[in-house]
XYZ file of C-alpha atoms in Angstrom:
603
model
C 62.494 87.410 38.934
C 60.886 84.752 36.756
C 59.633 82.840 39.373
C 58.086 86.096 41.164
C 55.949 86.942 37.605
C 55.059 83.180 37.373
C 53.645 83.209 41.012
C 51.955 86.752 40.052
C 50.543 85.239 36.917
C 49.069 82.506 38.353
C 47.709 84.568 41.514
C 45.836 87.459 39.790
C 44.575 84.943 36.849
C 41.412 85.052 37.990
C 41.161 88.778 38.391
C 41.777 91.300 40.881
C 38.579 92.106 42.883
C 37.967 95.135 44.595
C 35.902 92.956 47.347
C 39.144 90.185 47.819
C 37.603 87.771 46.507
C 40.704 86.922 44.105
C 43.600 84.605 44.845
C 45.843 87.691 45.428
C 44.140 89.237 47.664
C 43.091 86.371 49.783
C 46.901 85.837 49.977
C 46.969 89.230 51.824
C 44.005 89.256 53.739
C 45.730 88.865 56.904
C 47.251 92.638 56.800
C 49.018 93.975 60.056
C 50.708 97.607 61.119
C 53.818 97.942 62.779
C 53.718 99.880 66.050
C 55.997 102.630 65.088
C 53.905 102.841 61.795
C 50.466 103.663 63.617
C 50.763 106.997 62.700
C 50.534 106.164 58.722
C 46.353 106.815 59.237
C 46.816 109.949 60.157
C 48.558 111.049 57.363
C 46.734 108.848 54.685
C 42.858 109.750 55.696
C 43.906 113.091 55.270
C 43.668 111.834 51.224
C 40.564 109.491 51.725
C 38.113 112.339 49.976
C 39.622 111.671 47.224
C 38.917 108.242 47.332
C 35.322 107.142 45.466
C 34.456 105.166 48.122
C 35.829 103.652 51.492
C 34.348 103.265 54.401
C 36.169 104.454 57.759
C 36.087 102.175 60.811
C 37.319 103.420 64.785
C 39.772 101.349 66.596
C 39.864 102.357 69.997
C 42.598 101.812 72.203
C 43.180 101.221 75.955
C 45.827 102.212 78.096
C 49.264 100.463 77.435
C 50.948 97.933 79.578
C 54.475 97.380 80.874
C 54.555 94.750 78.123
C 53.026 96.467 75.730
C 55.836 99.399 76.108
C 58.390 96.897 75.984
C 56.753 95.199 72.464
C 56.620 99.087 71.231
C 60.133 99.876 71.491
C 61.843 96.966 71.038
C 60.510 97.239 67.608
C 59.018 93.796 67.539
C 54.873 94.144 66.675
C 55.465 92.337 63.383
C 57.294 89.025 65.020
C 54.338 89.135 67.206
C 51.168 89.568 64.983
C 53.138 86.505 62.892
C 53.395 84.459 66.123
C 49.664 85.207 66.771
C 49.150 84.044 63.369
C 51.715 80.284 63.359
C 50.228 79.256 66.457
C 46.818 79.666 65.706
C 46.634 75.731 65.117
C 47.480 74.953 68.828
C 45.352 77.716 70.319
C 42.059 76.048 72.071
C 38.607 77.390 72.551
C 37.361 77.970 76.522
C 34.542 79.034 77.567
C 34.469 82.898 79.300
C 32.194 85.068 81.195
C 32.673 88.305 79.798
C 31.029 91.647 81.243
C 31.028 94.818 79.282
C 28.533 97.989 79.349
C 26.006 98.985 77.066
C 23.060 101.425 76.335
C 19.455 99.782 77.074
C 16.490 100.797 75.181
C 13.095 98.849 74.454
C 13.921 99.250 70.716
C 13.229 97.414 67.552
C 16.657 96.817 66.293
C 15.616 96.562 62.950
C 14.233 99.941 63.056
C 16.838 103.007 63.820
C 14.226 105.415 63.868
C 12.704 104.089 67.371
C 15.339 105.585 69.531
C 13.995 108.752 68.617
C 10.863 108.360 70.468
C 11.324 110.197 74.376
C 11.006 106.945 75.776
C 13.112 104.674 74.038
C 16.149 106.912 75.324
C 19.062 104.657 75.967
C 20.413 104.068 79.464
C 23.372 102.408 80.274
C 23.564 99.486 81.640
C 25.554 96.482 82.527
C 25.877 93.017 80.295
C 27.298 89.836 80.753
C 27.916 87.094 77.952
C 28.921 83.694 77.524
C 30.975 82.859 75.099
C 34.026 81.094 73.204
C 37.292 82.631 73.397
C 40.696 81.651 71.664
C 43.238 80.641 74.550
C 46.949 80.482 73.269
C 49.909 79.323 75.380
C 52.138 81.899 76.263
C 55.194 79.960 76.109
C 53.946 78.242 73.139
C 53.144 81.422 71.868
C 56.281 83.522 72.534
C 58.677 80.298 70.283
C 56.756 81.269 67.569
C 58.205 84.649 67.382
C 61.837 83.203 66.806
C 60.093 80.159 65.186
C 57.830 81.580 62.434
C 57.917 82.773 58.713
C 56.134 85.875 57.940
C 52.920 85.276 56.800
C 51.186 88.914 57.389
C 51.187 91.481 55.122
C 52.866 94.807 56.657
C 51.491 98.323 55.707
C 54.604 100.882 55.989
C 54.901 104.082 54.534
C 56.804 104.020 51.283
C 60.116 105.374 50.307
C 62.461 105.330 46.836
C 62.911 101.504 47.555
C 59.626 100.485 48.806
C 59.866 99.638 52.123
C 62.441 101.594 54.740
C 63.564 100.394 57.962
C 62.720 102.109 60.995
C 62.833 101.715 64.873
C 63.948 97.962 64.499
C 60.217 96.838 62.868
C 60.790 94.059 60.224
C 59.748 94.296 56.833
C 57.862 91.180 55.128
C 60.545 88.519 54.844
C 63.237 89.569 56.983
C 64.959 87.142 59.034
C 65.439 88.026 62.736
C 68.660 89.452 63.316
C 70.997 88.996 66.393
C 69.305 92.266 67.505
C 65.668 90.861 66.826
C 67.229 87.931 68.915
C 68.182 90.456 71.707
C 64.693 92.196 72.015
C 62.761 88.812 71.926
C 64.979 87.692 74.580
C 64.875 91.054 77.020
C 61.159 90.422 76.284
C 60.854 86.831 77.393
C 62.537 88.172 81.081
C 60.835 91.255 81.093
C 57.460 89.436 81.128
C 58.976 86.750 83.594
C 59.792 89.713 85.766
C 56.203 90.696 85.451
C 54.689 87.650 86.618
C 56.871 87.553 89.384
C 55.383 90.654 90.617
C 51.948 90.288 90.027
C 50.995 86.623 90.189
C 48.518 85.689 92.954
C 50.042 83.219 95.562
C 47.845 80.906 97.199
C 48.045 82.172 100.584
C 47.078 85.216 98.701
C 44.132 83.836 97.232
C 43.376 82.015 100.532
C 43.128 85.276 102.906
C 41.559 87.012 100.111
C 44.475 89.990 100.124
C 44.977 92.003 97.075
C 48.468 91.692 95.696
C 50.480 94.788 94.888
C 48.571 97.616 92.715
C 45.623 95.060 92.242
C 42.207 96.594 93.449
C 40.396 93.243 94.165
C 41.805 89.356 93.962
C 41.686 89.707 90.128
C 44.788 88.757 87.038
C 46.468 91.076 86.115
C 46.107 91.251 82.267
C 46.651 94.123 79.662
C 45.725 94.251 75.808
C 48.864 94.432 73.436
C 47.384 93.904 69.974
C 43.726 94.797 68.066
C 42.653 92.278 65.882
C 40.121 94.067 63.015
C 37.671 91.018 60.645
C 36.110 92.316 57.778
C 33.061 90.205 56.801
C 30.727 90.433 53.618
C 26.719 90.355 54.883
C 25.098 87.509 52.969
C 21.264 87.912 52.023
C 20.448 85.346 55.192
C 22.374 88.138 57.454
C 25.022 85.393 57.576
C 28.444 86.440 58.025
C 32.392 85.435 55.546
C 35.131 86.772 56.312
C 37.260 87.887 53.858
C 40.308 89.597 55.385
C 41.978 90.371 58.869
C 43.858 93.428 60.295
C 46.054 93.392 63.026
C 46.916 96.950 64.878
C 49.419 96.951 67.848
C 48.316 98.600 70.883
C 50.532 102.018 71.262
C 50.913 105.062 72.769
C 50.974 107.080 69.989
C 47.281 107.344 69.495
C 43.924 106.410 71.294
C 41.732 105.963 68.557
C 42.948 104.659 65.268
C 40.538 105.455 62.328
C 41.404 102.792 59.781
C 39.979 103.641 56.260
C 38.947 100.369 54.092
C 39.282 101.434 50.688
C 38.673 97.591 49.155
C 34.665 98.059 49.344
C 32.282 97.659 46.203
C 29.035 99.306 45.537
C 25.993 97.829 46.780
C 27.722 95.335 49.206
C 26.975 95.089 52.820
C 30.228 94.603 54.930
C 30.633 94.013 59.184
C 33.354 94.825 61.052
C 34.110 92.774 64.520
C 37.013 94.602 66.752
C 38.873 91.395 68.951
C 41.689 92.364 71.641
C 44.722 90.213 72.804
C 45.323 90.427 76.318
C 48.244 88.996 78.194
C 46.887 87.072 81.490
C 49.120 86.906 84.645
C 47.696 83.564 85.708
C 48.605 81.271 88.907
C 48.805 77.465 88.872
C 49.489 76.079 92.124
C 51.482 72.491 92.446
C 50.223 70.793 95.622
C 53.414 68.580 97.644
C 51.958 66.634 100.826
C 54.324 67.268 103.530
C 52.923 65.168 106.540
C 49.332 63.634 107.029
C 47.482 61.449 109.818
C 44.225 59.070 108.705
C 42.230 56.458 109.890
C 42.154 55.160 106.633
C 38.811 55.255 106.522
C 37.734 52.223 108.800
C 35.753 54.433 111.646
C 32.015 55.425 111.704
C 30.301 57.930 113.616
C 29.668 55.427 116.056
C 33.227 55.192 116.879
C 35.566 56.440 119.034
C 39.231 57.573 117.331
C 41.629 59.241 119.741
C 44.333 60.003 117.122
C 44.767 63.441 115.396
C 43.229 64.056 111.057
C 45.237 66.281 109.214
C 47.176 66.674 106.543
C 50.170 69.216 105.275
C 50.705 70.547 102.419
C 53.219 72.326 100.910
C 52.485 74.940 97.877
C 54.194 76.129 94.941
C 52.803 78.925 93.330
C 53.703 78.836 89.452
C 53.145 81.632 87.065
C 50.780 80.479 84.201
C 50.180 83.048 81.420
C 48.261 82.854 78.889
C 47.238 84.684 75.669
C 43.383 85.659 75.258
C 41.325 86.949 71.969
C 38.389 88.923 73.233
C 35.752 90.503 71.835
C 35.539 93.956 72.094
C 32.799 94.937 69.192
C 31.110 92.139 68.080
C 27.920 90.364 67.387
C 28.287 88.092 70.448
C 27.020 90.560 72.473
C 23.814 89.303 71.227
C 20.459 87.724 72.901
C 21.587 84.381 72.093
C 24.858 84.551 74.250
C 23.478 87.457 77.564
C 23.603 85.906 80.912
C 20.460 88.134 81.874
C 17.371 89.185 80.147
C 18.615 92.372 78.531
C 19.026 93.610 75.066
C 21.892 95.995 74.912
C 23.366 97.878 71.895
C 26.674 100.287 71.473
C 28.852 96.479 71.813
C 28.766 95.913 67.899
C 29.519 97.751 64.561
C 26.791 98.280 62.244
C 26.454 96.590 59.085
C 27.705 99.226 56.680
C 26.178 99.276 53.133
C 27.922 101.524 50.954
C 25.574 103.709 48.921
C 25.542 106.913 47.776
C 22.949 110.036 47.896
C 20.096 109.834 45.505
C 20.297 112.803 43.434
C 18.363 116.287 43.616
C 15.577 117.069 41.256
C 17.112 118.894 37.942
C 15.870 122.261 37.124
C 13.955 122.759 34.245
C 13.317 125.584 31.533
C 9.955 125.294 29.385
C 9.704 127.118 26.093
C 6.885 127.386 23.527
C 7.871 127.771 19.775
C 6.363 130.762 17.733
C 3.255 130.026 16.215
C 3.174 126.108 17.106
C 0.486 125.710 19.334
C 0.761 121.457 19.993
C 4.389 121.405 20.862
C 7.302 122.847 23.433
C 10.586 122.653 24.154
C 11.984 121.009 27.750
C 15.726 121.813 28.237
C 17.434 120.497 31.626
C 20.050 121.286 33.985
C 21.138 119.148 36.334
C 22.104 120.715 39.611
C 24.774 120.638 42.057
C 22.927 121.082 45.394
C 22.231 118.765 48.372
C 19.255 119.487 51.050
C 17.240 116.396 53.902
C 13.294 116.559 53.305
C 10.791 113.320 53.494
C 11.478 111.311 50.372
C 8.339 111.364 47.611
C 7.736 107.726 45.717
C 6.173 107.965 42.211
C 6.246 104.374 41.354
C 5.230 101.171 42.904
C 8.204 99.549 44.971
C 9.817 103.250 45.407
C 8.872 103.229 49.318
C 10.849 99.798 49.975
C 13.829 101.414 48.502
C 13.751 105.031 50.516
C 13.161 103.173 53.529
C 16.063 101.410 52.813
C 18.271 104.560 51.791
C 16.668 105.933 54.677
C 17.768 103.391 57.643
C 20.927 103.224 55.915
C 21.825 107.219 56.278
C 20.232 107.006 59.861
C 22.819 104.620 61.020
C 25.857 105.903 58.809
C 25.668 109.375 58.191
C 22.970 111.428 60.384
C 21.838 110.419 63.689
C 19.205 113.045 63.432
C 17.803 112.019 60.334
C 13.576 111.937 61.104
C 11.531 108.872 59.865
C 10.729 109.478 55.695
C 13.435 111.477 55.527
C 16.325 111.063 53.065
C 19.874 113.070 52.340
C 19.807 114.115 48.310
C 22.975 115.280 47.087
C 24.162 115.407 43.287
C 27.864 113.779 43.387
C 28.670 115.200 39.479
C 26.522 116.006 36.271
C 28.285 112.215 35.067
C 26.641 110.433 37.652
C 23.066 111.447 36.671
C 22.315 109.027 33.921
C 18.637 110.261 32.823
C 15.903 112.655 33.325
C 12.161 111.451 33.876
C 9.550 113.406 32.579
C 5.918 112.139 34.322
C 3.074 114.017 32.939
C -1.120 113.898 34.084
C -4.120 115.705 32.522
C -5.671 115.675 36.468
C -4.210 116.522 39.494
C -5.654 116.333 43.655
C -7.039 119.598 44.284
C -7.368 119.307 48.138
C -4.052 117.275 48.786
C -3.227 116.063 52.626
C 0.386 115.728 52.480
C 3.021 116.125 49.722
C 3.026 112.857 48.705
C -1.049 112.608 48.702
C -0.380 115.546 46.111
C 2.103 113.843 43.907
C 0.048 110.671 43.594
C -1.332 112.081 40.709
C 1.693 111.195 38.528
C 2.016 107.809 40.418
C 3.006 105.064 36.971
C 2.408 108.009 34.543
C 5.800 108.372 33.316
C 5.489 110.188 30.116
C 9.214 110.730 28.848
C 12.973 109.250 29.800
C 15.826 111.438 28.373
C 18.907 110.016 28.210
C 22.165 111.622 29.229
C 23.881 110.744 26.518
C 21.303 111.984 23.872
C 21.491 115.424 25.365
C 19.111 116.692 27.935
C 16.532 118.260 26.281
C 13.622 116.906 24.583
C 9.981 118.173 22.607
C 6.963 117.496 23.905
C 3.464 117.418 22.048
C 0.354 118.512 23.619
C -3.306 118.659 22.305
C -4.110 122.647 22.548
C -6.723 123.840 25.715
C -5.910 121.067 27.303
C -4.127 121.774 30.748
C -1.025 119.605 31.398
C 1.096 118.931 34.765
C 4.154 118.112 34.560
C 6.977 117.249 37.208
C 10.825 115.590 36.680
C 12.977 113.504 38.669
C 16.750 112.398 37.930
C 17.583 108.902 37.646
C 21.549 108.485 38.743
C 23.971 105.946 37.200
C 22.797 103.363 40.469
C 19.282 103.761 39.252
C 18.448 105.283 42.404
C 15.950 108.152 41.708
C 15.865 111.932 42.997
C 12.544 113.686 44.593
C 10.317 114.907 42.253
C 10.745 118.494 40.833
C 7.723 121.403 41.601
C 5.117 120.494 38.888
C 4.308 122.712 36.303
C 0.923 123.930 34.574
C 1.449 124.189 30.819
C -1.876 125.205 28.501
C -0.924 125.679 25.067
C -4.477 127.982 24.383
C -5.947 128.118 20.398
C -8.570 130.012 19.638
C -9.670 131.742 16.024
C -6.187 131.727 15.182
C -5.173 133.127 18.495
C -2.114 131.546 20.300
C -1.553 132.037 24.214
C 0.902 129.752 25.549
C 0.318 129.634 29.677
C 3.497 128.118 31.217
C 3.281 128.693 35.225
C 4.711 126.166 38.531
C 1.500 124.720 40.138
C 1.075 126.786 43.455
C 0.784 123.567 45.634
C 0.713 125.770 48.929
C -2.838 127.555 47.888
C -4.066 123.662 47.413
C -3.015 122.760 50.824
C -5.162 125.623 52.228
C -8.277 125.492 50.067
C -10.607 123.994 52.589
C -10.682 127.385 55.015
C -12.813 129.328 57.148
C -13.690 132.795 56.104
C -11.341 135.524 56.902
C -11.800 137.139 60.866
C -10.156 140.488 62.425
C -8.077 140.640 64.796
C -6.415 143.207 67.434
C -3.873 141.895 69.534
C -4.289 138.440 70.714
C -5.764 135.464 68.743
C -6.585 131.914 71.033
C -6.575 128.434 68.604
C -8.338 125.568 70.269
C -10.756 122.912 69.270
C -13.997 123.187 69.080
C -16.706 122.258 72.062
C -17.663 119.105 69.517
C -14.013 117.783 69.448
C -13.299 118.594 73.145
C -16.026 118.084 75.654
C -16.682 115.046 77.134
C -19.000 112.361 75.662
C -20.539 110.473 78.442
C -23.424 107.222 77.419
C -25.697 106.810 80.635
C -27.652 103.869 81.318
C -31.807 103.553 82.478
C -30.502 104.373 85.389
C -28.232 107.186 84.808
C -25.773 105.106 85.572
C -22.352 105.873 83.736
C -21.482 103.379 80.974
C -18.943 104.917 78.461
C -17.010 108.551 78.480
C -14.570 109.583 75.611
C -13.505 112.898 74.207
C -15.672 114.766 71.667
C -18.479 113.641 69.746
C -16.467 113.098 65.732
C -16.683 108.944 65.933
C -14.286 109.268 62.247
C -11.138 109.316 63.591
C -10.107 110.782 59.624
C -12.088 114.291 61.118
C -11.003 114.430 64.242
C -8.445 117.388 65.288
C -5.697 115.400 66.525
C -5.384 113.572 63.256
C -4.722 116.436 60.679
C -2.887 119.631 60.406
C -4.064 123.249 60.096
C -2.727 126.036 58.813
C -3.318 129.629 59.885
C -2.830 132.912 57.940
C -2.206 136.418 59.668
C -2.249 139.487 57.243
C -1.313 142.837 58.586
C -3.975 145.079 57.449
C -1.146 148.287 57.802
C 1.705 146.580 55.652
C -0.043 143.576 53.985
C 2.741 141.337 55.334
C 1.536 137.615 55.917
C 3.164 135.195 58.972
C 1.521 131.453 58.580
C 1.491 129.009 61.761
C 1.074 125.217 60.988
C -0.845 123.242 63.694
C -0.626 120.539 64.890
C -3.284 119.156 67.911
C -2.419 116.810 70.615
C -4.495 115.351 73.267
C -3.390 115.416 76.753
């Protein structure tokens, strides 16, 4: 027991990081799942809300082999992910060609919101890569397993003691048993039996016949064990790695959803998804049986009456081997493709974990009695979450929604538009204080939402802190008309949309106090510049006028043509294609109003 703290002590000494960057948890960062455990996921993600952050990563599975059957109920995964792990020295890189599928599409990578244009739909398609692989020795490989010392952490679901025993899985640091011995052993001639059945023989590979259950002249091969790396994303998109997980393949579920619950705030992490896959490979051993040469003293010139050949006799030999492919990774990249193709769907995304800025708070505005330069702000911050384009109010602000922006594309909403961004208040304790941004001017004929909020742009006015109570007095000269709007600042400094803006004139006049408190009617600024009001019956048409339509033709001398383009506005600013319009109907029986918003495009 003394020894155990004393090893403790001097592993966690330099603190227990939540990214594993400490001693201890680089100790455990290869971490590996017993096959009659692979159920534990199901039953823990059930709990992950309740975790404050994690991030959830898809293992999928393929069909399970004769082997990998054999590994599953013999109750030996854990000798094997430790035997994948001891021989690791002695495995050597060789050079594959490795075809996969894909979706196509003449994308900018960097930007998510590309594939939303109609032609930038992905197709599938085909890809080949060159590319490293690990090779390990099957024989080599299969020693270990009696050979080898755990060194792989095991997740198992706990019991009174810790750890429980169950369908003949080993716990960490358990010696193989005469049983263990047994399995390993049934193992070694079940996958002897194997290659007996589906190696290739020469004459085989000579007359080009498929061997039994093979579709074309193909190994046989079949993926027993998922290897999961975790990497950190360095500020030169450089990878580490800083921990391993090892998932057997089994029939007990065909996609595993691992949650990582070891993630910081603000990091960047990569998963890559690698597959072991037993090969049923042929070596042949070449005997000569009988042969007839010249010896190689004749020319074409001369006449030889005797018989060439040779005989050979052939030995076909199983030779297996152990490969580490790469089912989601970043080698499906441009550097490694065999043909000149980009192709996405082969890799994770980098996953940044960040949260929701917050919603706007909601704000009540009260004069005091007889004070005409003052009035009292009180706030409320609100639990509420809504997806609308993101408004900046500082310099610097657009960097950082774009960011928030791609990031919630990739991770959380697929049909997230460009400039949009998810708000969503995760607790009154996470908003740590209130801006107040005040202007004595505001845009009267505004383009766009965020044309209209420029007018606060660097005018903050006020910063409440949460902790000094969310409510605060502000002083006003009187007849002087104030706007006002608020955002909320979270604990990650990441700011929420701006709030509607209020109108406050605190009016003085012979003694005469009118306080005029109101929320700015942005709509009626959006629709100032407008056309006088027509009747209608039954059926209105909306189309551009004969100066933004027709056809501008430039003639030479000769009448000759020398230039056409459409309509006769040279400002592209006043052209109908480049702005909006918005149209009011008014029922003159009931007085009810329906408004279109229009939007011109040139065909």
């Amino acid at each position: 027991m003394a020894e155990y703290l004393q090893r403790y002590a001097s592993a966690v000494q330099g603190g227990v990081a939540t990214n594993l960057s400490s001693q201890l948890n680089r100790l455990f960062s290869n971490i590996g799942l017993p096959a009659d455990e692979i159920d534990i996921f199901e039953r823990l993600n059930a709990k992950a809300s309740s975790l404050p952050m994690f991030i959830k990563v898809g293992v999928p599975t393929g069909p399970i082999g004769d082997i990998g059957k054999i590994i599953e109920r013999t109750g030996t995964s854990t000798s094997m992910m430790n035997a994948l792990l001891a021989s690791a020295d002695r495995a050597t890189p060789e050079r594959f060609n490795i075809k996969s599928q894909g979706y196509e599409s003449p994308v900018n990578s960097d930007d998510p919101f590309d594939i939303d244009v109609p032609q930038n739909n992905p197709q599938r398609s085909n890809i080949g890569i060159s590319s490293d692989v690990i090779v390990y020795d099957f024989d080599d490989w299969i020693e270990q397993v009696q050979a080898t010392s755990d060194n792989l952490a095991t997740l198992r679901q706990g019991v009174e003691t810790g750890f429980y025993r169950a369908g003949g899985e080993r716990i960490p640091g358990e010696l193989l048993t005469v049983t263990d011995e047994h399995y390993i052993s049934n193992l070694k001639l079940a996958v002897a039996a194997k290659a007996r059945d589906v190696t290739i023989s020469y004459s085989q590979l000579l007359n080009n016949e498929p061997a039994k259950r093979l579709r074309d002249i193909n190994c046989y091969s079949e993926t027993f064990m998922y290897k999961l790396r975790k990497h950190t994303v360095n500020e030169d998109s450089t990878l580490e790695l800083i921990g391993e997980f090892f998932f057997p393949n089994t029939e007990l579920s065909r996609i595993i959803e691992y949650v990582d619950s070891q993630v910081k705030y603000g990091e960047t992490y990569h998963y890559e998804l690698l597959g072991y896959d037993i090969v049923f490979g042929s070596e042949y051993r070449f005997r000569t049986d009988a042969f007839n040469s010249s010896g190689g003293n004749w020319s074409e010139s001369t006449y030889y009456n005797q018989p060439l050949f040779y005989s050979f006799n052939v030995e076909t030999l199983s030779d297996l081997k152990v490969i580490e492919y790469p089912i989601f990774s970043r080698r499906y990249a441009d550097d490694n493709l065999t043909q000149a193709t980009t192709v996405g769907g082969l890799s994770y995304p980098n996953v940044t974990i960040v949260d929701r800025p917050p919603v706007p708070p909601t704000v009540f505005i009260h004069p005091f009695k007889d004070n005409f330069r003052q009035v009292m702000m009180n706030f409320q911050v609100m639990s509420d979450s809504l997806t609308t384009e993101y408004i900046t109010l500082t310099d610097g602000e657009e960097q950082v929604f774009q960011s928030i922006s791609k990031i919630q594309k990739i991770q959380e909403d697929f049909k997230l538009q460009r400039n949009q961004v998810q708000f969503k208040n995760e607790g009154a304790e996470e908003i740590k204080r209130i801006e107040v941004y005040r202007s004595e001017e505001i845009n009267p004929n505004p383009t766009s939402m965020q044309d209209l909020y420029n007018s606060f742009r660097n005018k903050l006015h006020a910063t409440i802190n949460q902790d000094d109570g969310l409510d605060i007095v502000d002083t006003l000269n009187p007849n002087v008309t104030y706007y006002y709007t608020f955002r909320s600042i979270d604990r990650h400094d990441q700011p929420s949309n701006p709030s509607q803006i209020y109108e406050i004139t605190l009016s003085y006049s012979s003694g005469v106090f009118i306080p005029k408190i109101s929320i700015y009617n942005s709509e009626k600024a959006f629709v100032e510049n407008k056309k006088p009001t027509k009747k209608m019956s039954r059926f209105i048409e909306i189309k551009g006028a004969d100066i933004q339509t027709l056809v501008n033709e430039q003639r030479g001398p000769d009448f000759e043509l020398i230039n056409s383009e459409k309509g006769f506005i040279p400002d592209q600013e006043n052209q109908i294609t480049a702005n909006k319009f918005l149209v009011r109907l008014t029922s003159k029986d009931s007085g009810r109003k329906i408004s279109f918003l229009i939007d011109f495009t040139e065909r």
